[in-house]
Amino acid sequence: MIERIIRLSEDYGASRLILFGSCIKSPLTAEDIDIACDGIEGWKIFEFAGQIENELNIPVDIVPLSPPNDFTRLIETKGRVLYDIRGTA
């Protein structure tokens, strides 16, 4: 599942993906996938989320990391980096 999300994110030009929420704590029982991302502009971010939902048959909540705010900083601190074009994932 994670590998497919990463491949899709590359197709959409993502530079960074962070998994957060219930999927980190209980991946087998999570009812949705929470993802924060950088590098996907405008409405493409919602197309990306829709494609994940269609292919994996699970609801997706997506949050842009830019512009930064208290919530995105919390995600960066507590979340799990899935992909980072800078090579830190």
Coordinates of C-alpha atoms in Angstrom, one line a residue:
M1 CA 0.0 0.0 0.0
I2 CA 2.7 2.5 1.0
E3 CA 4.8 1.7 -2.1
R4 CA 1.8 2.4 -4.3
I5 CA 1.1 5.8 -2.6
I6 CA 4.8 6.8 -3.1
R7 CA 4.7 5.8 -6.8
L8 CA 1.5 7.8 -7.3
S9 CA 3.0 10.8 -5.5
E10 CA 5.9 10.8 -7.8
D11 CA 3.6 10.9 -10.8
Y12 CA 2.0 14.0 -9.3
G13 CA 5.3 15.7 -8.6
A14 CA 5.3 15.4 -4.8
S15 CA 8.5 16.4 -3.1
R16 CA 7.5 15.1 0.3
L17 CA 4.9 12.9 1.9
I18 CA 4.2 12.4 5.6
L19 CA 1.8 9.8 7.0
F20 CA 0.0 10.9 10.2
G21 CA -3.0 10.0 12.3
S22 CA -4.6 6.6 13.0
C23 CA -2.8 4.8 10.2
I24 CA 0.5 5.2 12.1
K25 CA -0.9 3.9 15.4
S26 CA -3.1 1.2 14.1
P27 CA -2.5 0.5 10.4
L28 CA -4.6 -2.7 10.3
T29 CA -7.7 -1.0 11.8
A30 CA -7.4 2.5 10.4
E31 CA -10.5 3.7 8.7
D32 CA -8.7 6.2 6.5
I33 CA -5.2 7.3 5.5
D34 CA -4.0 10.8 6.5
I35 CA -1.3 12.2 4.3
A36 CA 0.4 15.6 4.3
C37 CA 2.4 16.5 1.1
D38 CA 4.5 19.1 -0.5
G39 CA 5.1 19.8 -4.2
I40 CA 1.6 19.0 -5.6
E41 CA 0.1 22.3 -6.7
G42 CA -3.5 23.5 -6.7
W43 CA -6.3 21.1 -7.4
K44 CA -3.8 18.3 -8.3
I45 CA -3.5 17.5 -4.6
F46 CA -7.2 16.5 -4.6
E47 CA -6.8 14.5 -7.8
F48 CA -3.9 12.7 -6.1
A49 CA -6.0 11.9 -3.0
G50 CA -8.9 10.7 -5.2
Q51 CA -6.6 8.4 -7.1
I52 CA -5.3 6.8 -3.9
E53 CA -8.9 6.3 -2.7
N54 CA -9.9 4.7 -6.0
E55 CA -6.9 2.4 -6.2
L56 CA -6.7 1.4 -2.5
N57 CA -10.4 1.6 -1.7
I58 CA -9.9 3.6 1.5
P59 CA -10.8 7.2 2.3
V60 CA -7.9 9.7 2.2
D61 CA -7.5 12.9 4.1
I62 CA -4.9 15.1 2.5
V63 CA -3.2 18.2 3.9
P64 CA -0.8 20.5 2.0
L65 CA 2.4 21.2 4.0
S66 CA 2.7 24.7 2.5
P67 CA 2.1 27.3 3.8
P68 CA 3.4 26.0 7.2
N69 CA 1.2 26.4 10.2
D70 CA 1.0 24.9 13.7
F71 CA -0.9 21.9 12.4
T72 CA 1.7 21.1 9.6
R73 CA 4.5 21.6 12.1
L74 CA 2.8 19.0 14.4
I75 CA 2.5 16.6 11.4
E76 CA 6.2 17.1 10.6
T77 CA 7.1 16.3 14.2
K78 CA 4.8 13.4 14.9
G79 CA 4.2 11.9 11.4
R80 CA 6.2 9.3 9.5
V81 CA 8.0 10.5 6.4
L82 CA 7.2 8.2 3.5
Y83 CA 8.9 10.1 0.8
D84 CA 11.3 13.1 0.6
I85 CA 12.9 14.1 -2.6
R86 CA 15.8 15.4 -0.6
G87 CA 16.6 11.8 0.4
T88 CA 15.8 11.9 4.1
A89 CA 13.0 9.4 4.1

